[in-house]
Coordinates of C-alpha atoms in Angstrom, one line a residue:
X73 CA 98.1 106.4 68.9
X74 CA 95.6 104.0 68.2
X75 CA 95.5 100.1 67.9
X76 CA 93.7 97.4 66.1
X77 CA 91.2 96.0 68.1
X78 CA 92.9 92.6 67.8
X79 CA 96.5 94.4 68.3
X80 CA 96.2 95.6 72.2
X81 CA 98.9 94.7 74.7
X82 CA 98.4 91.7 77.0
X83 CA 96.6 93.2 80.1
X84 CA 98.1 90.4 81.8
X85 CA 101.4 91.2 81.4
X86 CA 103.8 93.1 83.2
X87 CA 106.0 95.9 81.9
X88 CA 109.6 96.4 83.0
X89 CA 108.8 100.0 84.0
X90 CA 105.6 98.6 85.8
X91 CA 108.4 95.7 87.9
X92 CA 110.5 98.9 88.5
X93 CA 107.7 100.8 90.1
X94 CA 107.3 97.3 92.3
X95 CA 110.8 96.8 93.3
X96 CA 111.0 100.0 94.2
X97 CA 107.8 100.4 96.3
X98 CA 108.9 97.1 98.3
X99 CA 112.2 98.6 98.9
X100 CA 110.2 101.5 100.3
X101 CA 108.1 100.2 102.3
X102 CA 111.1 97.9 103.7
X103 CA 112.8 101.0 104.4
X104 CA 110.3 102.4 106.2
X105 CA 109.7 99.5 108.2
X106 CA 113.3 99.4 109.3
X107 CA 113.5 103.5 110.1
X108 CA 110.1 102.8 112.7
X109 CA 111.9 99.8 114.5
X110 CA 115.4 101.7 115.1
X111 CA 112.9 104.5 115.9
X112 CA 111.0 102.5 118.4
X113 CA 114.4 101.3 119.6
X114 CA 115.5 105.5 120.4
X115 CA 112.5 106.5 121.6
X116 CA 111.7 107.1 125.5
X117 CA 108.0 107.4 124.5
X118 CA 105.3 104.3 125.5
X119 CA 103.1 106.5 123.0
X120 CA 105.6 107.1 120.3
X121 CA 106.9 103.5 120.6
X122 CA 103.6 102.4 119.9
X123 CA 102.9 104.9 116.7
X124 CA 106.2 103.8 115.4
X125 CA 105.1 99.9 115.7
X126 CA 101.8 100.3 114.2
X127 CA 103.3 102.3 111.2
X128 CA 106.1 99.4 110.8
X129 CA 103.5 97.1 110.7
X130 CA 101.4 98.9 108.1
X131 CA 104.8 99.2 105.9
X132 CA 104.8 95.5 105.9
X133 CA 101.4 94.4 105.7
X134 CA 102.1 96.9 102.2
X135 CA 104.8 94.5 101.6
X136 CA 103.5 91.5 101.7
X137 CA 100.6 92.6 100.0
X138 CA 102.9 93.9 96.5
X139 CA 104.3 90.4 97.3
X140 CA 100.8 88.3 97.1
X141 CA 99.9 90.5 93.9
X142 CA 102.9 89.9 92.6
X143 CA 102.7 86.2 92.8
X144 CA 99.0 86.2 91.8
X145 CA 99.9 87.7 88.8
X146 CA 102.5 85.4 88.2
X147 CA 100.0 82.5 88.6
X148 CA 98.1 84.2 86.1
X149 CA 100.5 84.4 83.3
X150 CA 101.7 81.1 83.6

């Protein structure tokens, strides 16, 4: 399907499927987060403790970045 050029969507807007995607990756990568920490907790491992620390980390650091987007977006519609 095709558009008038003076008919596209907003680029700048969000779609509810699009806040879906996001809700869902934060829960995610929360999850994630949470499953290396009890991990770390279990484990006997210095190296394994320390694998499962860096990849909680990253899973937040992906948080918090979806989070800043997020926001930046918002900034930007309003």
């Amino acid at each position: 399907m095709f558009t008038e050029p003076n008919q596209r969507p907003n680029m700048n807007t969000v779609s509810s499927k699009e806040l879906s995607y996001l809700s869902d990756s934060l829960k995610n990568e929360e999850l994630l987060a949470k499953l290396a920490i009890h991990g770390m907790a279990d484990s006997h491992s210095p190296q394994l403790k320390q694998k499962l620390a860096q990849i909680a980390q990253d899973r937040l650091q992906n948080t918090d970045q979806l989070l800043r987007t997020l926001q930046q977006h918002t900034q930007m519609t309003h």
